[in-house]
């Protein structure tokens, strides 16, 4: 490979992008559009955790291998930066590019053990905006089902209003350091309240524990979802998926588009070290798949590596570039791992995503064939597979219902059997089960999880960054102390305070903008879309900012009724 970059420079100079996930590909696209000569290096696969793959050897008679993925992808309505990128990636004759491959998801099922109290929520755009009460009922809290639940419904509404009317100063100064568990007063509340509003909201969406997750993070994404359901701030559907495997519908066309724009794409190369001199990065040392070494030189560097790989690079030049980046090593990661069950009959459990609220492993799923624009049986596998039930496993440390062991201590076969058992527990009412063994053709567990079959301990090559309380201060900004180094990734500070594809995209745009500023480049900056903020709440936020400066509580912040009762009971004479 030799020296990757050098020779003729485009008007903007040369740029090296380290990492080919969503952040790296976004940065490459924005820079190429502004005249930079770009090289992207990626060790594993284009698209990072967002990519899809396949199960080798499963396709016969001209059919494709069965599709697989790190975890299913979904595109909430509050995503704005990522859809903008997707519209600019050509796809056939579609006027809106790969964005035209998105399909609305009209339903969400909250599945319960034995199908008791399960709830299907209409999230389609055709139904129009929802009321706040409808949103709360969709969370499983209904004032018509009992006094205790009604009290909890009102208190959860209070929690949402407190966060939604909190100033940015309070969000960063108070709620960033408060766990979602404490903010929602989970201690002393009913098990149902904790399961639906407190624990379920974190484990099934961002693989985080409510006891340690930042209210700043959980509150912000629940706020964004709520505005989407209310029909505020976005014209897009509240929930969308792709009409084919992610790489087919999005990543592969993206890579092709970048190549057509002159971006040099080098797959199989891992960054091992950064060389820093005079406050600038002068080269990145790489190792190729065959063990070859090479130096990558450029005028500008965008580090778009995942958070765990950034941590490993700190003592190999990254901390020398900017000592403040050492905080990345203290960020927490957890597992949110994908598993696919291949079924012999179409099995659309619901027309959308399923959240298994009673699942100890915090499962979520989507039946994919119903959204794909192909005949699944004729396109994939051996001709007998009609559907792919894609499942995310978010809690790997909780004992299961079949073996009594956490997922980390199971073999791969035991993980498959346990997940299937937890799915069946929710979807079998004792009369007509939605899932049964006769449907199951085969299964596939993300190969990024290693060591389940020994030698242990189990580990995950692609963990997800978790926003624990007080972690904001550890997260880097796009610009660094090194004059030509910029950071991009879902752990970098940006408007979407959650490890998502949207955050990866936004951070890359911020990195490009910082690069343009450092270069004195007059090119138009990339748009980093802010989250929606209703004008009606602006004055309340201004009042709260003043209260926070005075050291006073939020005007709506009150203790939970059950906390007050507990205090009275504790102080009563005995």
Coordinates of C-alpha atoms in Angstrom, one line a residue, residues 108-490:
X108 CA -45.4 -0.8 17.9
X109 CA -46.3 -3.8 20.1
X110 CA -45.5 -3.8 23.8
X111 CA -45.6 -7.6 24.3
X112 CA -46.2 -9.1 27.8
X113 CA -45.8 -12.5 29.2
X114 CA -48.6 -14.8 28.1
X115 CA -50.0 -11.9 26.0
X116 CA -51.6 -10.5 29.2
X117 CA -52.0 -6.7 28.9
X118 CA -50.1 -6.5 25.7
X119 CA -50.6 -3.2 23.8
X120 CA -50.4 -2.3 20.2
X121 CA -49.7 1.4 19.6
X122 CA -50.6 3.1 16.3
X123 CA -47.5 5.3 15.4
X124 CA -48.5 5.9 11.8
X125 CA -48.5 9.4 10.3
X126 CA -52.0 8.7 8.9
X127 CA -53.5 8.8 12.4
X128 CA -52.4 12.4 12.8
X129 CA -50.9 14.0 16.0
X130 CA -51.5 12.3 19.3
X131 CA -52.5 14.0 22.6
X132 CA -50.1 13.8 25.6
X133 CA -52.6 11.4 27.3
X134 CA -52.5 9.1 24.3
X135 CA -48.7 9.0 24.5
X136 CA -48.8 8.1 28.2
X137 CA -51.3 5.4 27.6
X138 CA -49.0 4.1 24.9
X139 CA -46.4 3.7 27.6
X140 CA -48.8 1.3 29.3
X141 CA -50.1 3.6 32.0
X142 CA -53.9 4.2 31.8
X143 CA -55.8 6.2 34.4
X144 CA -58.8 4.0 34.0
X145 CA -57.1 0.9 35.5
X146 CA -56.8 1.8 39.1
X147 CA -55.9 4.5 41.6
X148 CA -52.3 3.5 42.1
X149 CA -51.7 3.4 38.3
X150 CA -53.5 6.7 37.9
X151 CA -51.3 8.3 40.5
X152 CA -48.2 7.0 38.7
X153 CA -49.5 8.2 35.4
X154 CA -49.8 11.7 36.7
X155 CA -46.4 11.6 38.3
X156 CA -44.7 10.3 35.1
X157 CA -46.4 13.1 33.2
X158 CA -44.9 15.5 35.7
X159 CA -41.4 14.0 35.1
X160 CA -41.8 14.5 31.4
X161 CA -43.0 18.1 31.8
X162 CA -40.1 18.8 34.2
X163 CA -37.6 17.7 31.7
X164 CA -39.3 19.2 28.6
X165 CA -39.4 22.6 30.3
X166 CA -35.9 22.4 31.8
X167 CA -33.3 24.9 30.6
X168 CA -30.1 23.7 28.9
X169 CA -28.2 24.9 32.0
X170 CA -30.2 22.5 34.3
X171 CA -30.0 19.7 31.8
X172 CA -26.3 19.8 31.8
X173 CA -25.8 21.0 35.4
X174 CA -28.4 18.8 37.2
X175 CA -30.0 16.2 35.1
X176 CA -26.7 15.1 33.5
X177 CA -25.6 14.0 37.0
X178 CA -29.0 12.4 37.9
X179 CA -29.8 8.8 37.0
X180 CA -33.1 8.1 35.3
X181 CA -33.9 5.8 38.2
X182 CA -33.7 8.6 40.7
X183 CA -35.3 11.2 38.4
X184 CA -38.4 9.0 38.0
X185 CA -38.5 8.0 41.7
X186 CA -38.5 4.4 40.8
X187 CA -37.7 3.3 44.3
X188 CA -41.0 2.7 46.1
X189 CA -43.1 2.7 42.9
X190 CA -45.0 -0.3 41.5
X191 CA -43.2 -3.0 39.6
X192 CA -45.4 -2.1 36.6
X193 CA -44.3 1.6 36.7
X194 CA -40.6 0.6 36.9
X195 CA -40.9 -2.0 34.1
X196 CA -42.8 0.2 31.6
X197 CA -41.5 3.8 32.3
X198 CA -38.2 3.4 34.0
X199 CA -36.4 0.2 33.0
X200 CA -38.1 -0.5 29.7
X201 CA -37.4 2.9 28.4
X202 CA -33.6 2.4 28.8
X203 CA -32.8 -1.2 28.4
X204 CA -34.8 -1.9 25.2
X205 CA -33.8 1.3 23.4
X206 CA -30.2 2.1 24.4
X207 CA -29.1 -1.0 26.3
X208 CA -28.5 1.1 29.4
X209 CA -29.4 0.5 33.0
X210 CA -31.8 3.0 34.5
X211 CA -29.9 3.0 37.7
X212 CA -26.9 4.6 36.1
X213 CA -28.2 6.2 32.8
X214 CA -28.1 9.9 32.6
X215 CA -31.5 11.7 32.8
X216 CA -30.0 14.2 30.3
X217 CA -29.8 11.4 27.8
X218 CA -32.9 9.3 28.5
X219 CA -35.1 12.5 28.9
X220 CA -33.8 13.9 25.6
X221 CA -34.6 10.9 23.5
X222 CA -38.0 10.4 25.2
X223 CA -38.7 14.1 24.5
X224 CA -37.7 13.7 20.9
X225 CA -39.9 10.6 20.4
X226 CA -42.8 12.4 22.2
X227 CA -42.7 15.4 19.9
X228 CA -42.7 13.0 16.9
X229 CA -45.8 11.3 18.2
X230 CA -47.4 14.6 18.8
X231 CA -46.7 15.5 15.2
X232 CA -44.4 18.4 16.2
X233 CA -41.1 19.4 14.7
X234 CA -40.8 16.9 11.8
X235 CA -42.8 16.0 8.8
X236 CA -41.4 12.4 8.7
X237 CA -43.1 9.3 10.1
X238 CA -42.4 8.6 13.7
X239 CA -40.7 5.3 12.9
X240 CA -39.1 4.0 9.7
X241 CA -37.1 1.0 8.5
X242 CA -35.4 0.1 5.2
X243 CA -36.9 -1.9 2.4
X244 CA -33.9 -4.3 2.2
X245 CA -30.8 -5.3 4.2
X246 CA -29.0 -2.1 5.3
X247 CA -26.0 -2.6 3.2
X248 CA -28.1 -3.3 0.1
X249 CA -30.5 -0.4 0.6
X250 CA -28.0 2.2 1.9
X251 CA -24.3 1.4 2.7
X252 CA -23.3 -0.2 -0.6
X253 CA -24.8 2.6 -2.7
X254 CA -23.1 5.1 -0.4
X255 CA -19.7 3.5 -0.9
X256 CA -20.2 3.4 -4.7
X257 CA -21.2 7.1 -4.6
X258 CA -18.1 8.0 -2.7
X259 CA -15.9 6.0 -5.1
X260 CA -17.5 7.8 -8.0
X261 CA -16.7 11.1 -6.4
X262 CA -13.0 10.2 -6.2
X263 CA -12.8 9.1 -2.5
X264 CA -10.2 6.4 -2.0
X265 CA -11.7 3.6 0.0
X266 CA -9.2 1.2 1.7
X267 CA -10.8 -1.8 3.4
X268 CA -8.9 -4.1 5.8
X269 CA -6.5 -1.5 7.3
X270 CA -6.4 -0.9 11.0
X271 CA -5.0 2.3 12.6
X272 CA -2.2 1.4 15.1
X273 CA -0.6 4.7 15.9
X274 CA -0.7 8.4 15.3
X275 CA 2.6 10.3 14.8
X276 CA 2.4 13.8 16.3
X277 CA 4.9 16.6 15.8
X278 CA 4.6 20.3 16.5
X279 CA 1.0 20.0 17.6
X280 CA -0.1 18.3 14.3
X281 CA -0.7 14.8 13.3
X282 CA 1.8 14.0 10.5
X283 CA 0.9 10.3 9.8
X284 CA -1.3 7.4 10.9
X285 CA 0.5 4.0 11.0
X286 CA -1.6 1.3 9.6
X287 CA -1.5 -2.5 9.5
X288 CA -3.2 -4.4 6.6
X289 CA -5.0 -7.7 6.6
X290 CA -1.9 -9.5 5.5
X291 CA 0.3 -7.9 8.1
X292 CA 1.7 -5.2 5.8
X293 CA 2.4 -1.9 7.4
X294 CA 1.9 1.5 5.8
X295 CA 1.9 5.2 6.8
X296 CA -1.1 7.3 5.9
X297 CA -0.2 11.0 5.4
X298 CA -2.6 13.9 4.8
X299 CA -3.1 17.6 5.6
X300 CA -6.1 16.9 7.7
X301 CA -7.2 13.9 9.9
X302 CA -10.7 12.9 11.0
X303 CA -10.7 10.2 13.7
X304 CA -14.0 8.4 13.2
X305 CA -13.1 5.2 15.0
X306 CA -15.5 3.6 17.5
X307 CA -15.2 4.6 21.1
X308 CA -13.4 1.4 22.2
X309 CA -10.8 1.7 19.4
X310 CA -10.2 5.3 20.3
X311 CA -9.5 4.3 23.8
X312 CA -7.0 1.8 22.6
X313 CA -5.3 4.5 20.5
X314 CA -4.8 6.9 23.4
X315 CA -1.3 5.7 24.4
X316 CA -0.4 5.4 20.8
X317 CA -0.3 9.0 19.9
X318 CA -3.9 10.2 20.4
X319 CA -3.3 11.5 23.9
X320 CA -0.1 13.2 22.7
X321 CA -2.3 15.0 20.1
X322 CA -4.8 16.2 22.8
X323 CA -4.4 15.1 26.5
X324 CA -8.1 16.0 27.0
X325 CA -9.1 13.0 24.9
X326 CA -8.0 10.7 27.8
X327 CA -11.5 11.0 29.1
X328 CA -12.7 8.8 26.3
X329 CA -11.2 5.8 28.1
X330 CA -13.6 6.3 31.1
X331 CA -16.7 6.2 28.9
X332 CA -18.9 3.1 29.5
X333 CA -19.9 0.6 26.9
X334 CA -22.4 -2.2 26.9
X335 CA -23.8 -4.9 24.6
X336 CA -26.7 -4.5 22.3
X337 CA -26.4 -7.5 20.1
X338 CA -28.4 -8.7 17.1
X339 CA -29.7 -12.2 16.5
X340 CA -31.8 -13.4 13.5
X341 CA -34.3 -16.3 13.5
X342 CA -35.1 -17.5 10.0
X343 CA -38.7 -18.8 9.7
X344 CA -40.4 -21.1 7.2
X345 CA -43.6 -19.0 7.0
X346 CA -44.2 -15.3 6.9
X347 CA -44.7 -14.3 10.6
X348 CA -45.4 -10.6 11.0
X349 CA -45.9 -10.5 14.8
X350 CA -47.0 -6.9 14.3
X351 CA -46.5 -4.3 11.6
X352 CA -43.6 -2.7 13.3
X353 CA -41.3 -3.2 16.3
X354 CA -42.0 -5.3 19.3
X355 CA -40.7 -4.4 22.8
X356 CA -40.8 -7.4 25.2
X357 CA -41.3 -5.7 28.5
X358 CA -41.2 -8.8 30.6
X359 CA -38.1 -10.2 28.9
X360 CA -35.2 -10.5 31.4
X361 CA -32.8 -10.0 28.4
X362 CA -34.6 -6.8 27.3
X363 CA -35.5 -8.1 23.9
X364 CA -36.8 -6.1 20.9
X365 CA -37.6 -7.4 17.5
X366 CA -39.0 -6.7 14.0
X367 CA -40.3 -9.1 11.4
X368 CA -38.4 -7.8 8.3
X369 CA -39.9 -9.5 5.3
X370 CA -43.1 -7.5 5.5
X371 CA -41.1 -4.3 4.8
X372 CA -38.8 -5.6 2.1
X373 CA -39.5 -5.2 -1.6
X374 CA -38.7 -8.7 -2.6
X375 CA -40.1 -12.2 -2.3
X376 CA -38.0 -13.4 0.6
X377 CA -38.4 -17.1 -0.1
X378 CA -37.3 -16.6 -3.8
X379 CA -34.5 -14.2 -3.0
X380 CA -32.6 -15.7 0.0
X381 CA -31.5 -19.0 1.4
X382 CA -32.5 -22.4 0.2
X383 CA -36.1 -21.6 -0.9
X384 CA -37.7 -22.6 2.4
X385 CA -37.1 -19.5 4.4
X386 CA -40.0 -17.0 4.2
X387 CA -39.1 -14.4 7.0
X388 CA -36.4 -13.1 9.2
X389 CA -37.3 -12.2 12.8
X390 CA -34.5 -9.8 13.8
X391 CA -34.0 -9.5 17.5
X392 CA -31.8 -7.2 19.6
X393 CA -30.5 -8.5 23.0
X394 CA -29.8 -5.6 25.3
X395 CA -29.3 -7.1 28.8
X396 CA -26.5 -9.6 28.9
X397 CA -26.1 -9.8 32.7
X398 CA -29.5 -10.9 33.8
X399 CA -30.4 -14.6 34.4
X400 CA -32.8 -16.0 31.7
X401 CA -35.9 -18.1 32.1
X402 CA -34.7 -21.3 30.5
X403 CA -31.2 -21.9 32.0
X404 CA -31.2 -19.4 34.8
X405 CA -27.9 -17.9 33.4
X406 CA -27.1 -14.5 32.0
X407 CA -26.4 -14.4 28.3
X408 CA -22.6 -13.9 28.8
X409 CA -22.4 -17.3 30.5
X410 CA -24.4 -19.2 27.9
X411 CA -23.1 -21.0 24.8
X412 CA -24.2 -19.7 21.5
X413 CA -26.8 -22.5 21.2
X414 CA -28.1 -21.7 24.7
X415 CA -28.4 -18.0 23.8
X416 CA -30.5 -19.0 20.8
X417 CA -32.7 -21.3 22.8
X418 CA -33.1 -18.8 25.7
X419 CA -34.0 -15.9 23.3
X420 CA -36.6 -18.1 21.5
X421 CA -38.1 -19.1 24.9
X422 CA -38.4 -15.5 26.0
X423 CA -40.0 -14.6 22.7
X424 CA -42.5 -17.5 23.0
X425 CA -43.2 -16.5 26.6
X426 CA -44.5 -13.2 25.5
X427 CA -46.3 -14.3 22.3
X428 CA -48.0 -17.5 23.5
X429 CA -51.4 -17.1 25.2
X430 CA -51.9 -20.8 25.6
X431 CA -54.2 -21.1 22.7
X432 CA -52.6 -20.1 19.4
X433 CA -48.9 -19.4 19.7
X434 CA -47.4 -17.0 17.2
X435 CA -44.1 -18.8 17.4
X436 CA -43.5 -22.5 17.5
X437 CA -40.6 -24.8 16.7
X438 CA -42.1 -25.9 13.4
X439 CA -41.4 -22.3 12.1
X440 CA -37.8 -22.3 12.9
X441 CA -35.4 -23.0 10.0
X442 CA -32.2 -21.7 11.6
X443 CA -30.7 -18.8 13.5
X444 CA -27.6 -16.5 13.5
X445 CA -25.9 -14.6 16.3
X446 CA -23.7 -11.6 15.6
X447 CA -20.2 -12.9 15.2
X448 CA -18.8 -9.8 17.0
X449 CA -19.6 -11.7 20.2
X450 CA -16.8 -14.1 20.9
X451 CA -15.9 -16.6 23.6
X452 CA -19.4 -17.9 24.3
X453 CA -18.3 -21.4 23.3
X454 CA -14.9 -20.9 24.9
X455 CA -12.3 -20.1 25.7
X456 CA -13.9 -17.4 27.8
X457 CA -14.7 -15.0 29.0
X458 CA -17.1 -13.8 26.4
X459 CA -16.4 -10.4 24.8
X460 CA -17.9 -8.2 22.2
X461 CA -15.8 -6.6 19.4
X462 CA -18.5 -3.9 18.7
X463 CA -19.9 -2.6 22.0
X464 CA -22.2 0.4 22.2
X465 CA -21.3 3.6 24.1
X466 CA -23.7 4.1 27.1
X467 CA -24.5 7.6 28.4
X468 CA -24.0 7.1 32.1
X469 CA -24.6 10.1 34.5
X470 CA -21.8 12.7 34.4
X471 CA -20.3 11.3 31.2
X472 CA -20.9 14.4 29.1
X473 CA -17.7 16.0 30.5
X474 CA -15.7 12.9 29.3
X475 CA -16.9 13.1 25.7
X476 CA -14.8 15.0 23.2
X477 CA -15.8 17.9 21.0
X478 CA -15.2 17.7 17.3
X479 CA -12.1 20.0 17.4
X480 CA -9.0 18.9 19.3
X481 CA -5.9 20.6 20.6
X482 CA -4.0 19.2 17.5
X483 CA -4.4 21.8 14.7
X484 CA -5.3 19.2 12.1
X485 CA -7.1 16.5 14.0
X486 CA -10.9 16.3 14.4
X487 CA -13.1 13.7 16.2
X488 CA -16.3 12.1 14.8
X489 CA -18.4 9.3 16.3
X490 CA -21.6 8.7 18.2

